[in-house]
């Protein structure tokens, strides 16, 4: 948590990533600045509830159906946001998450999620943000897999290289650039394809 706080403090102090919204699975170290919650992780809490009788199982499935229906409408709202639609979705959120089903564990969970309304509905104010963390999780999956296999690195330099190169590879892939071309140009290999600096491709040319 301290590491993430120091990193975000530096980013903010230097004026980078202004107006950024951090979307997370509610891990404490990511609850910084303007924060939104991942809907997939929120619904997963309902999905994982154990039921021991048919009425409870039916209540759980009814709520899950309403949540996913609501989620689809949030996706549609992101494409065509309006003030009227935002108010309608806000009221509908209250109706869903104030439902009393008679399944005590589910009712308590719905109440807890309702208290996080501002984070779950951040998209109503900022339609450009994603509703889930799937994109960022996919970006780090290869690194997590490697860490699980190797168990870590032998040195700080090894750790820095392990952290840097997957980031470069993923950024090149998102910019439809061959990573080999990128390395060739950076290492001044004869005949290598010219590749502009990645920051320019991501943010555009820096004014001079």
PDB file of C-alpha atoms in Angstrom:
ATOM      1  CA  UNK A   1       0.000   0.000   0.000  1.00  0.00           C
ATOM      2  CA  UNK A   2       2.860   2.387   0.838  1.00  0.00           C
ATOM      3  CA  UNK A   3       4.551   1.603  -2.498  1.00  0.00           C
ATOM      4  CA  UNK A   4       1.408   2.343  -4.507  1.00  0.00           C
ATOM      5  CA  UNK A   5       0.813   5.519  -2.495  1.00  0.00           C
ATOM      6  CA  UNK A   6       4.365   6.755  -3.146  1.00  0.00           C
ATOM      7  CA  UNK A   7       4.062   5.942  -6.857  1.00  0.00           C
ATOM      8  CA  UNK A   8       0.743   7.757  -7.206  1.00  0.00           C
ATOM      9  CA  UNK A   9       2.027  10.692  -5.148  1.00  0.00           C
ATOM     10  CA  UNK A  10       4.953  11.105  -7.529  1.00  0.00           C
ATOM     11  CA  UNK A  11       2.705  10.884 -10.599  1.00  0.00           C
ATOM     12  CA  UNK A  12       0.370  13.513  -9.149  1.00  0.00           C
ATOM     13  CA  UNK A  13       3.185  15.817  -8.005  1.00  0.00           C
ATOM     14  CA  UNK A  14       4.735  15.822 -11.476  1.00  0.00           C
ATOM     15  CA  UNK A  15       1.400  16.564 -13.138  1.00  0.00           C
ATOM     16  CA  UNK A  16       1.040  13.284 -15.035  1.00  0.00           C
ATOM     17  CA  UNK A  17      -2.241  11.457 -15.691  1.00  0.00           C
ATOM     18  CA  UNK A  18      -4.484  14.369 -14.725  1.00  0.00           C
ATOM     19  CA  UNK A  19      -8.184  13.478 -14.331  1.00  0.00           C
ATOM     20  CA  UNK A  20      -7.310   9.778 -14.103  1.00  0.00           C
ATOM     21  CA  UNK A  21      -9.827   7.384 -12.562  1.00  0.00           C
ATOM     22  CA  UNK A  22      -8.389   4.230 -10.991  1.00  0.00           C
ATOM     23  CA  UNK A  23     -10.629   1.206 -11.592  1.00  0.00           C
ATOM     24  CA  UNK A  24      -9.825  -1.698  -9.275  1.00  0.00           C
ATOM     25  CA  UNK A  25     -11.130  -4.893  -7.715  1.00  0.00           C
ATOM     26  CA  UNK A  26     -11.241  -3.038  -4.352  1.00  0.00           C
ATOM     27  CA  UNK A  27      -7.736  -4.042  -3.259  1.00  0.00           C
ATOM     28  CA  UNK A  28      -6.745  -1.436  -0.681  1.00  0.00           C
ATOM     29  CA  UNK A  29      -3.524  -0.346  -2.371  1.00  0.00           C
ATOM     30  CA  UNK A  30      -5.468   0.857  -5.425  1.00  0.00           C
ATOM     31  CA  UNK A  31      -8.055   2.930  -3.584  1.00  0.00           C
ATOM     32  CA  UNK A  32      -6.297   6.181  -4.420  1.00  0.00           C
ATOM     33  CA  UNK A  33      -7.583   9.522  -5.663  1.00  0.00           C
ATOM     34  CA  UNK A  34     -10.700   9.156  -7.852  1.00  0.00           C
ATOM     35  CA  UNK A  35     -11.617   5.474  -7.592  1.00  0.00           C
ATOM     36  CA  UNK A  36     -14.143   3.219  -9.332  1.00  0.00           C
ATOM     37  CA  UNK A  37     -15.020  -0.408  -8.676  1.00  0.00           C
ATOM     38  CA  UNK A  38     -14.910  -3.258 -11.177  1.00  0.00           C
ATOM     39  CA  UNK A  39     -18.402  -4.597 -11.868  1.00  0.00           C
ATOM     40  CA  UNK A  40     -17.149  -8.083 -12.676  1.00  0.00           C
ATOM     41  CA  UNK A  41     -15.526  -8.407  -9.250  1.00  0.00           C
ATOM     42  CA  UNK A  42     -18.583  -6.908  -7.554  1.00  0.00           C
ATOM     43  CA  UNK A  43     -20.939  -9.408  -9.200  1.00  0.00           C
ATOM     44  CA  UNK A  44     -18.534 -12.209  -8.368  1.00  0.00           C
ATOM     45  CA  UNK A  45     -19.269 -11.607  -4.685  1.00  0.00           C
ATOM     46  CA  UNK A  46     -22.907 -12.471  -5.382  1.00  0.00           C
ATOM     47  CA  UNK A  47     -21.966 -15.421  -7.592  1.00  0.00           C
ATOM     48  CA  UNK A  48     -19.813 -16.947  -4.842  1.00  0.00           C
ATOM     49  CA  UNK A  49     -22.540 -16.884  -2.182  1.00  0.00           C
ATOM     50  CA  UNK A  50     -23.348 -20.411  -1.002  1.00  0.00           C
ATOM     51  CA  UNK A  51     -27.013 -21.339  -0.987  1.00  0.00           C
ATOM     52  CA  UNK A  52     -28.524 -24.233   0.953  1.00  0.00           C
ATOM     53  CA  UNK A  53     -32.159 -24.211  -0.140  1.00  0.00           C
ATOM     54  CA  UNK A  54     -34.083 -23.634  -3.341  1.00  0.00           C
ATOM     55  CA  UNK A  55     -35.670 -20.262  -2.373  1.00  0.00           C
ATOM     56  CA  UNK A  56     -32.230 -18.820  -1.608  1.00  0.00           C
ATOM     57  CA  UNK A  57     -30.800 -20.162  -4.869  1.00  0.00           C
ATOM     58  CA  UNK A  58     -33.689 -18.623  -6.809  1.00  0.00           C
ATOM     59  CA  UNK A  59     -33.287 -15.273  -5.004  1.00  0.00           C
ATOM     60  CA  UNK A  60     -29.597 -15.235  -5.837  1.00  0.00           C
ATOM     61  CA  UNK A  61     -30.192 -15.965  -9.518  1.00  0.00           C
ATOM     62  CA  UNK A  62     -32.898 -13.287  -9.753  1.00  0.00           C
ATOM     63  CA  UNK A  63     -30.518 -10.679  -8.347  1.00  0.00           C
ATOM     64  CA  UNK A  64     -27.693 -11.810 -10.645  1.00  0.00           C
ATOM     65  CA  UNK A  65     -30.004 -11.496 -13.652  1.00  0.00           C
ATOM     66  CA  UNK A  66     -30.984  -7.962 -12.633  1.00  0.00           C
ATOM     67  CA  UNK A  67     -27.353  -6.995 -12.050  1.00  0.00           C
ATOM     68  CA  UNK A  68     -26.200  -8.260 -15.446  1.00  0.00           C
ATOM     69  CA  UNK A  69     -29.164  -6.561 -17.135  1.00  0.00           C
ATOM     70  CA  UNK A  70     -28.191  -3.339 -15.384  1.00  0.00           C
ATOM     71  CA  UNK A  71     -24.557  -3.866 -16.437  1.00  0.00           C
ATOM     72  CA  UNK A  72     -25.579  -4.187 -20.104  1.00  0.00           C
ATOM     73  CA  UNK A  73     -27.478  -0.910 -19.824  1.00  0.00           C
ATOM     74  CA  UNK A  74     -24.409   0.761 -18.303  1.00  0.00           C
ATOM     75  CA  UNK A  75     -22.412  -0.402 -21.335  1.00  0.00           C
ATOM     76  CA  UNK A  76     -25.044   1.126 -23.610  1.00  0.00           C
ATOM     77  CA  UNK A  77     -24.963   4.356 -21.585  1.00  0.00           C
ATOM     78  CA  UNK A  78     -21.204   4.661 -22.151  1.00  0.00           C
ATOM     79  CA  UNK A  79     -21.865   4.869 -25.882  1.00  0.00           C
ATOM     80  CA  UNK A  80     -24.650   7.480 -25.626  1.00  0.00           C
ATOM     81  CA  UNK A  81     -24.518   9.216 -22.221  1.00  0.00           C
ATOM     82  CA  UNK A  82     -27.299  11.651 -21.272  1.00  0.00           C
ATOM     83  CA  UNK A  83     -28.183  13.355 -18.000  1.00  0.00           C
ATOM     84  CA  UNK A  84     -31.685  11.877 -18.029  1.00  0.00           C
ATOM     85  CA  UNK A  85     -30.376   8.359 -18.567  1.00  0.00           C
ATOM     86  CA  UNK A  86     -27.817   8.808 -15.782  1.00  0.00           C
ATOM     87  CA  UNK A  87     -30.586   9.730 -13.317  1.00  0.00           C
ATOM     88  CA  UNK A  88     -32.652   6.724 -14.402  1.00  0.00           C
ATOM     89  CA  UNK A  89     -29.718   4.337 -13.922  1.00  0.00           C
ATOM     90  CA  UNK A  90     -28.925   5.837 -10.527  1.00  0.00           C
ATOM     91  CA  UNK A  91     -32.489   5.256  -9.307  1.00  0.00           C
ATOM     92  CA  UNK A  92     -32.488   1.752 -10.747  1.00  0.00           C
ATOM     93  CA  UNK A  93     -29.248   0.962  -8.922  1.00  0.00           C
ATOM     94  CA  UNK A  94     -30.941   1.935  -5.648  1.00  0.00           C
ATOM     95  CA  UNK A  95     -33.907  -0.330  -6.374  1.00  0.00           C
ATOM     96  CA  UNK A  96     -31.714  -3.341  -7.170  1.00  0.00           C
ATOM     97  CA  UNK A  97     -29.345  -2.999  -4.239  1.00  0.00           C
ATOM     98  CA  UNK A  98     -32.021  -2.197  -1.668  1.00  0.00           C
ATOM     99  CA  UNK A  99     -33.984  -5.353  -2.507  1.00  0.00           C
ATOM    100  CA  UNK A 100     -34.945  -7.522   0.475  1.00  0.00           C
ATOM    101  CA  UNK A 101     -34.864 -11.124  -0.714  1.00  0.00           C
ATOM    102  CA  UNK A 102     -35.181 -12.954   2.611  1.00  0.00           C
ATOM    103  CA  UNK A 103     -31.753 -14.519   2.031  1.00  0.00           C
ATOM    104  CA  UNK A 104     -29.872 -12.820   4.873  1.00  0.00           C
ATOM    105  CA  UNK A 105     -26.346 -13.204   3.469  1.00  0.00           C
ATOM    106  CA  UNK A 106     -27.454 -11.856   0.091  1.00  0.00           C
ATOM    107  CA  UNK A 107     -29.333  -8.942   1.647  1.00  0.00           C
ATOM    108  CA  UNK A 108     -26.285  -7.943   3.709  1.00  0.00           C
ATOM    109  CA  UNK A 109     -24.078  -8.108   0.613  1.00  0.00           C
ATOM    110  CA  UNK A 110     -26.483  -5.978  -1.422  1.00  0.00           C
ATOM    111  CA  UNK A 111     -26.458  -3.424   1.383  1.00  0.00           C
ATOM    112  CA  UNK A 112     -22.657  -3.299   1.392  1.00  0.00           C
ATOM    113  CA  UNK A 113     -22.557  -2.849  -2.379  1.00  0.00           C
ATOM    114  CA  UNK A 114     -25.141  -0.081  -2.192  1.00  0.00           C
ATOM    115  CA  UNK A 115     -22.792   1.835   0.117  1.00  0.00           C
ATOM    116  CA  UNK A 116     -20.229   1.777  -2.713  1.00  0.00           C
ATOM    117  CA  UNK A 117     -22.648   3.369  -5.171  1.00  0.00           C
ATOM    118  CA  UNK A 118     -20.417   6.306  -6.075  1.00  0.00           C
ATOM    119  CA  UNK A 119     -17.573   3.938  -7.029  1.00  0.00           C
ATOM    120  CA  UNK A 120     -19.772   1.490  -8.929  1.00  0.00           C
ATOM    121  CA  UNK A 121     -21.506   4.313 -10.806  1.00  0.00           C
ATOM    122  CA  UNK A 122     -18.454   6.484 -11.487  1.00  0.00           C
ATOM    123  CA  UNK A 123     -19.112   5.760 -15.162  1.00  0.00           C
ATOM    124  CA  UNK A 124     -22.212   7.979 -15.037  1.00  0.00           C
ATOM    125  CA  UNK A 125     -19.938  10.988 -14.536  1.00  0.00           C
ATOM    126  CA  UNK A 126     -17.023   9.634 -16.571  1.00  0.00           C
ATOM    127  CA  UNK A 127     -18.418   7.510 -19.444  1.00  0.00           C
ATOM    128  CA  UNK A 128     -14.936   6.993 -20.881  1.00  0.00           C
ATOM    129  CA  UNK A 129     -13.751   4.749 -18.031  1.00  0.00           C
ATOM    130  CA  UNK A 130     -14.110   0.944 -18.298  1.00  0.00           C
ATOM    131  CA  UNK A 131     -16.647  -0.959 -16.221  1.00  0.00           C
ATOM    132  CA  UNK A 132     -14.180  -3.702 -15.335  1.00  0.00           C
ATOM    133  CA  UNK A 133     -10.474  -4.429 -14.899  1.00  0.00           C
ATOM    134  CA  UNK A 134     -10.214  -7.156 -17.550  1.00  0.00           C
ATOM    135  CA  UNK A 135      -7.931  -5.094 -19.770  1.00  0.00           C
ATOM    136  CA  UNK A 136      -5.341  -4.372 -17.090  1.00  0.00           C
ATOM    137  CA  UNK A 137      -5.513  -7.942 -15.779  1.00  0.00           C
ATOM    138  CA  UNK A 138      -4.833  -9.287 -19.265  1.00  0.00           C
ATOM    139  CA  UNK A 139      -1.861  -6.932 -19.543  1.00  0.00           C
ATOM    140  CA  UNK A 140      -0.172  -8.346 -16.434  1.00  0.00           C
ATOM    141  CA  UNK A 141      -1.222 -11.991 -16.797  1.00  0.00           C
ATOM    142  CA  UNK A 142       1.975 -13.053 -18.575  1.00  0.00           C
ATOM    143  CA  UNK A 143       4.070 -11.452 -15.837  1.00  0.00           C
ATOM    144  CA  UNK A 144       2.066 -13.098 -13.059  1.00  0.00           C
ATOM    145  CA  UNK A 145       2.381 -16.468 -14.796  1.00  0.00           C
ATOM    146  CA  UNK A 146       6.143 -16.057 -15.110  1.00  0.00           C
ATOM    147  CA  UNK A 147       6.405 -15.086 -11.450  1.00  0.00           C
ATOM    148  CA  UNK A 148       4.434 -18.169 -10.402  1.00  0.00           C
ATOM    149  CA  UNK A 149       6.757 -20.401 -12.426  1.00  0.00           C
ATOM    150  CA  UNK A 150      10.090 -18.870 -11.437  1.00  0.00           C
ATOM    151  CA  UNK A 151       9.192 -17.649  -7.967  1.00  0.00           C
ATOM    152  CA  UNK A 152      11.040 -14.358  -8.417  1.00  0.00           C
ATOM    153  CA  UNK A 153      14.369 -12.951  -9.576  1.00  0.00           C
ATOM    154  CA  UNK A 154      17.873 -13.214  -8.172  1.00  0.00           C
ATOM    155  CA  UNK A 155      18.571  -9.484  -8.142  1.00  0.00           C
ATOM    156  CA  UNK A 156      16.931  -6.072  -8.244  1.00  0.00           C
ATOM    157  CA  UNK A 157      18.258  -5.626 -11.792  1.00  0.00           C
ATOM    158  CA  UNK A 158      16.593  -8.871 -12.825  1.00  0.00           C
ATOM    159  CA  UNK A 159      13.332  -7.724 -11.278  1.00  0.00           C
ATOM    160  CA  UNK A 160      13.523  -4.367 -13.088  1.00  0.00           C
ATOM    161  CA  UNK A 161      14.110  -6.120 -16.422  1.00  0.00           C
ATOM    162  CA  UNK A 162      11.310  -8.579 -15.784  1.00  0.00           C
ATOM    163  CA  UNK A 163       8.956  -5.691 -15.040  1.00  0.00           C
ATOM    164  CA  UNK A 164      10.062  -3.463 -17.926  1.00  0.00           C
ATOM    165  CA  UNK A 165      10.159  -5.820 -20.885  1.00  0.00           C
ATOM    166  CA  UNK A 166       6.599  -7.170 -20.684  1.00  0.00           C
ATOM    167  CA  UNK A 167       5.419  -3.551 -20.495  1.00  0.00           C
ATOM    168  CA  UNK A 168       7.363  -2.672 -23.623  1.00  0.00           C
ATOM    169  CA  UNK A 169       6.063  -5.754 -25.426  1.00  0.00           C
ATOM    170  CA  UNK A 170       2.440  -5.044 -24.500  1.00  0.00           C
ATOM    171  CA  UNK A 171       2.736  -1.379 -25.497  1.00  0.00           C
ATOM    172  CA  UNK A 172       4.221  -2.335 -28.867  1.00  0.00           C
ATOM    173  CA  UNK A 173       1.433  -4.847 -29.418  1.00  0.00           C
ATOM    174  CA  UNK A 174      -1.243  -2.225 -28.672  1.00  0.00           C
ATOM    175  CA  UNK A 175       0.423   0.119 -31.158  1.00  0.00           C
ATOM    176  CA  UNK A 176       0.625  -2.725 -33.741  1.00  0.00           C
ATOM    177  CA  UNK A 177       4.431  -2.499 -33.732  1.00  0.00           C
ATOM    178  CA  UNK A 178       6.727  -5.513 -33.972  1.00  0.00           C
ATOM    179  CA  UNK A 179       8.674  -5.791 -30.729  1.00  0.00           C
ATOM    180  CA  UNK A 180      11.656  -7.039 -32.734  1.00  0.00           C
ATOM    181  CA  UNK A 181      11.524  -3.893 -34.873  1.00  0.00           C
ATOM    182  CA  UNK A 182      11.370  -1.805 -31.727  1.00  0.00           C
ATOM    183  CA  UNK A 183      14.422  -3.536 -30.223  1.00  0.00           C
ATOM    184  CA  UNK A 184      16.287  -3.396 -33.527  1.00  0.00           C
ATOM    185  CA  UNK A 185      15.856   0.350 -33.824  1.00  0.00           C
ATOM    186  CA  UNK A 186      16.725   1.016 -30.175  1.00  0.00           C
ATOM    187  CA  UNK A 187      19.865  -1.126 -30.443  1.00  0.00           C
ATOM    188  CA  UNK A 188      20.832   0.516 -33.750  1.00  0.00           C
ATOM    189  CA  UNK A 189      20.837  -2.756 -35.684  1.00  0.00           C
ATOM    190  CA  UNK A 190      21.745  -2.041 -39.352  1.00  0.00           C
ATOM    191  CA  UNK A 191      18.674  -2.036 -41.561  1.00  0.00           C
ATOM    192  CA  UNK A 192      16.257  -1.953 -38.625  1.00  0.00           C
ATOM    193  CA  UNK A 193      12.815  -0.443 -39.187  1.00  0.00           C
ATOM    194  CA  UNK A 194      12.425   3.041 -37.704  1.00  0.00           C
ATOM    195  CA  UNK A 195      10.165   3.055 -34.645  1.00  0.00           C
ATOM    196  CA  UNK A 196       9.314   6.389 -32.953  1.00  0.00           C
ATOM    197  CA  UNK A 197       9.651   6.641 -29.148  1.00  0.00           C
ATOM    198  CA  UNK A 198       6.739   4.858 -27.492  1.00  0.00           C
ATOM    199  CA  UNK A 199       5.698   7.905 -25.415  1.00  0.00           C
ATOM    200  CA  UNK A 200       5.107   9.802 -28.650  1.00  0.00           C
ATOM    201  CA  UNK A 201       2.946   7.008 -29.998  1.00  0.00           C
ATOM    202  CA  UNK A 202       0.920   6.770 -26.800  1.00  0.00           C
ATOM    203  CA  UNK A 203       0.517  10.485 -26.016  1.00  0.00           C
ATOM    204  CA  UNK A 204       1.405  12.132 -29.338  1.00  0.00           C
ATOM    205  CA  UNK A 205       4.424  14.339 -30.144  1.00  0.00           C
ATOM    206  CA  UNK A 206       5.665  16.558 -27.325  1.00  0.00           C
ATOM    207  CA  UNK A 207       5.448  20.255 -28.308  1.00  0.00           C
ATOM    208  CA  UNK A 208       8.829  21.977 -28.690  1.00  0.00           C
TER     209      UNK A 208
END
